[in-house]
Coordinates of C-alpha atoms in Angstrom, one line a residue:
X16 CA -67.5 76.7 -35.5
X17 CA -67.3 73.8 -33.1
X18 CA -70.5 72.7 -33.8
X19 CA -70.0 72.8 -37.3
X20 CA -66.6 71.1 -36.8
X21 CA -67.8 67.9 -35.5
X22 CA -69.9 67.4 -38.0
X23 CA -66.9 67.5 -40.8
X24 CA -64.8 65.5 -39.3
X25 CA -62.6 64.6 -36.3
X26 CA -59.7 66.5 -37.1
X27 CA -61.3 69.4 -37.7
X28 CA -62.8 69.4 -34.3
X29 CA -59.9 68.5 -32.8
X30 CA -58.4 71.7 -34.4
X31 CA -61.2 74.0 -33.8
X32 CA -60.9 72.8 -30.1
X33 CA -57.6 73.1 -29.7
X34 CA -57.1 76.9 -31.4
X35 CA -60.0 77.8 -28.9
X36 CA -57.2 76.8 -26.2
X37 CA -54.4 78.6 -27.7
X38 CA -56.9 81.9 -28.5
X39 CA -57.6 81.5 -24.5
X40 CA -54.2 81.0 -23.3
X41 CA -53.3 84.4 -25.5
X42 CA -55.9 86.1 -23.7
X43 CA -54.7 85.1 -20.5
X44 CA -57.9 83.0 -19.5
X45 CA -56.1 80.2 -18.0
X46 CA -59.6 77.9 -17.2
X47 CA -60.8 77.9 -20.6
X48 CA -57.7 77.3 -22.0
X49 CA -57.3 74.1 -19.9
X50 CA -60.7 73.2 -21.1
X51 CA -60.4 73.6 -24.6
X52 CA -57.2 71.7 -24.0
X53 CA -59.1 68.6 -22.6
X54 CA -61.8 68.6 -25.1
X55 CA -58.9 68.7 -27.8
X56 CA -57.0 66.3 -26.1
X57 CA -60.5 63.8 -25.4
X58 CA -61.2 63.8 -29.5
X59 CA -57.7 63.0 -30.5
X60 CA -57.6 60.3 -27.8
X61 CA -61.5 58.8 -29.0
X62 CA -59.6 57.3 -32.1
X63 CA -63.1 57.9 -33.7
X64 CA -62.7 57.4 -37.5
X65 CA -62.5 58.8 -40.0
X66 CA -59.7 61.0 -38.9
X67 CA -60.1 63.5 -42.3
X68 CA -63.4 64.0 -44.3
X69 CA -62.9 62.3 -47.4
X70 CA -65.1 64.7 -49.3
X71 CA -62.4 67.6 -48.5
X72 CA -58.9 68.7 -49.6
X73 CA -56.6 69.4 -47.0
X74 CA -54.2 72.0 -48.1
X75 CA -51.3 70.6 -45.4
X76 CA -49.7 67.6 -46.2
X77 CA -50.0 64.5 -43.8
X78 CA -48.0 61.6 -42.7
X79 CA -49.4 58.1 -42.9
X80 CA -52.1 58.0 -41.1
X81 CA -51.3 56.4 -37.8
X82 CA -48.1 59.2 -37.6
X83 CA -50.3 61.6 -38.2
X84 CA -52.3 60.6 -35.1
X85 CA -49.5 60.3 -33.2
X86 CA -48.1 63.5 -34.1
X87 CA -51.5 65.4 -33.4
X88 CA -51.6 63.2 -29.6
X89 CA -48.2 64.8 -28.7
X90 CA -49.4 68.5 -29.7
X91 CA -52.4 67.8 -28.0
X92 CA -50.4 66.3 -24.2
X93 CA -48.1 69.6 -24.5
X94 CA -51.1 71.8 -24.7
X95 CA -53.1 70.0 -21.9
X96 CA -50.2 70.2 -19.9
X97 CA -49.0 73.7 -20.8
X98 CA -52.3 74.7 -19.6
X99 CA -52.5 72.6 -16.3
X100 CA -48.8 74.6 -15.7
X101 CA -50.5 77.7 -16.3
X102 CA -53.1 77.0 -13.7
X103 CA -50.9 75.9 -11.3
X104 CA -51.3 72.4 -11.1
X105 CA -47.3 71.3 -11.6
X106 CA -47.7 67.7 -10.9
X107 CA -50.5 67.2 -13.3
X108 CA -48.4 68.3 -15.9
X109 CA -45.3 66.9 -14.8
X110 CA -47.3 63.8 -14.6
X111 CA -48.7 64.3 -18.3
X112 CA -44.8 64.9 -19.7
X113 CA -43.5 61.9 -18.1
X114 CA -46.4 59.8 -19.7
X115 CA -45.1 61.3 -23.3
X116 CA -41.6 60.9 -22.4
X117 CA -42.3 57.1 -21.6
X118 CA -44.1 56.7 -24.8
X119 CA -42.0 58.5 -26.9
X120 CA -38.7 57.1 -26.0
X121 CA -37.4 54.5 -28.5
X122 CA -39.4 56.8 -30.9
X123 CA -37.7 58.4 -34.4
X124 CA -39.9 61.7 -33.0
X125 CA -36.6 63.3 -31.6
X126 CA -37.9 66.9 -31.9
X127 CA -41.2 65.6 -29.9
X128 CA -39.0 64.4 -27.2
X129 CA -37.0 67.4 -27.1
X130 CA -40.0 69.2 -26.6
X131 CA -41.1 67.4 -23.3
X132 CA -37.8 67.8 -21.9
X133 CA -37.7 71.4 -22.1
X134 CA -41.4 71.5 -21.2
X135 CA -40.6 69.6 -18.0
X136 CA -37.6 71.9 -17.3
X137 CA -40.1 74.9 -17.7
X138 CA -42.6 73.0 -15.3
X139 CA -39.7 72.5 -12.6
X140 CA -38.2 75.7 -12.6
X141 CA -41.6 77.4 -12.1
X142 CA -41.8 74.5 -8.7
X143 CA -38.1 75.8 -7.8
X144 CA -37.0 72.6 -8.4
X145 CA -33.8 74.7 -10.5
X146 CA -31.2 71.4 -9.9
X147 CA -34.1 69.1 -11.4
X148 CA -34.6 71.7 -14.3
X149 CA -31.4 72.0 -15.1
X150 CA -31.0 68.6 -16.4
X151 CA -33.9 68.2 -18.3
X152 CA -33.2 71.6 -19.9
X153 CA -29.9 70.2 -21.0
X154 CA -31.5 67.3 -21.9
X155 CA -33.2 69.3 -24.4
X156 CA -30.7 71.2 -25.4
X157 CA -28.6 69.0 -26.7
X158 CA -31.4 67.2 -28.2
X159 CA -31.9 70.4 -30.4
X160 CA -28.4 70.5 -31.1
X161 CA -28.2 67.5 -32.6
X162 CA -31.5 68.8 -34.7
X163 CA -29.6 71.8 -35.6
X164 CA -32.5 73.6 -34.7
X165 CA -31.1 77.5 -34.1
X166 CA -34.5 78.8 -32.8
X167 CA -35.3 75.9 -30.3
X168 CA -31.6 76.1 -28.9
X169 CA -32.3 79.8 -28.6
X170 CA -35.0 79.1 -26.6
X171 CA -33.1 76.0 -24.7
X172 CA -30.6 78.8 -23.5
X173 CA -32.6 81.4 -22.4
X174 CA -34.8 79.0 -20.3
X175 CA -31.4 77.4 -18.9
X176 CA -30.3 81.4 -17.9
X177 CA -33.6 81.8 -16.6
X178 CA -33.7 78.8 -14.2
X179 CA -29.9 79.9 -13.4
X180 CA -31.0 82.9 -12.6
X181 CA -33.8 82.3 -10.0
X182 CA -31.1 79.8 -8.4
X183 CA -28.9 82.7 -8.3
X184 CA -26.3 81.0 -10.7
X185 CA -25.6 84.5 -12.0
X186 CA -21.9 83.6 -14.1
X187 CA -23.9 81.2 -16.4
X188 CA -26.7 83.3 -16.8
X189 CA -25.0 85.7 -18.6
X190 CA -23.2 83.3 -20.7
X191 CA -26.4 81.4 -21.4
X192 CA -28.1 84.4 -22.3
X193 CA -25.1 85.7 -25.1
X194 CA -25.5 82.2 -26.5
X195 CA -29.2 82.0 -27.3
X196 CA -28.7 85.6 -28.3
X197 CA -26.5 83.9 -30.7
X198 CA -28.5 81.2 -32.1
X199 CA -31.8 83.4 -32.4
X200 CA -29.5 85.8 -34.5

């Protein structure tokens, strides 16, 4: 398939490179999922045109062009840095989350900046950097609130209890746990 997928277009390598990284990270092989990552991330980046293959119909419906890019670059950052986490290499992907937060501040993409937040709280909390965590969690968690986005909250809270938890804030663990029992519900 990736062979194949270069020659349809840049997108669909891209995407055949970058569900090769989430199929790895599912089976737990956290080297190839890093280097799918890369190679995903590497095409997105290349800005090599066209983007689509004009002789195809795409059955998911895009943004103009240049936001669909963009969109596709911050999938691709979380994934490359997801997977540099998940190999142990915190500062690389701190690094990577404070490039996208940089570029996507003064952005419409709320959601997308939402996302890096509570990425980088995951990433500090796994460091034991819980005070550090903490505030970029909330970051994100109000940023979701403002979304009205139930399931993302959910998942705000129950990363908040977790990083409470390993700092041994037990009271607002439990309380942070009821409410993203609440908003999954």
């Amino acid at each position: 398939a990736i062979a194949y997928a270069d020659e349809v277009s840049t997108f669909d390598n891209f995407y055949a490179n970058f569900e090769l990284s989430k199929a790895s990270d599912k089976l737990y092989k956290k080297e190839e999922h890093l280097k799918y990552a890369l190679r995903a991330d590497s095409i997105i980046l290349s800005n090599k045109t066209p983007l689509l293959n004009k002789n195809l119909v795409y059955t998911f419906k895009t943004k103009p062009e240049n936001a669909f890019i963009d969109s596709l670059k911050s999938i691709s950052l979380l994934n490359v840095s997801a997977a540099y986490r998940k190999t142990g290499n915190f500062s690389k992907a701190i690094e990577l989350i404070n490039k996208g937060i940089s570029a996507k501040t003064n952005t419409a993409d709320e959601f997308g900046l939402a996302q890096l937040y509570l990425n980088k709280g995951l990433t500090l909390t796994l460091m034991g950097k819980y005070s550090e965590a903490s505030v970029e969690l909330l970051t994100a968690l109000k940023m979701y609130i403002a979304l009205s986005d139930y399931s993302k909250i959910s998942e705000a809270y129950n990363l908040l209890a977790k990083n409470n938890y390993l700092n041994q804030e037990f009271g607002r663990v439990i309380e942070q746990c009821g409410k993203s029992i609440e908003y999954a519900k």
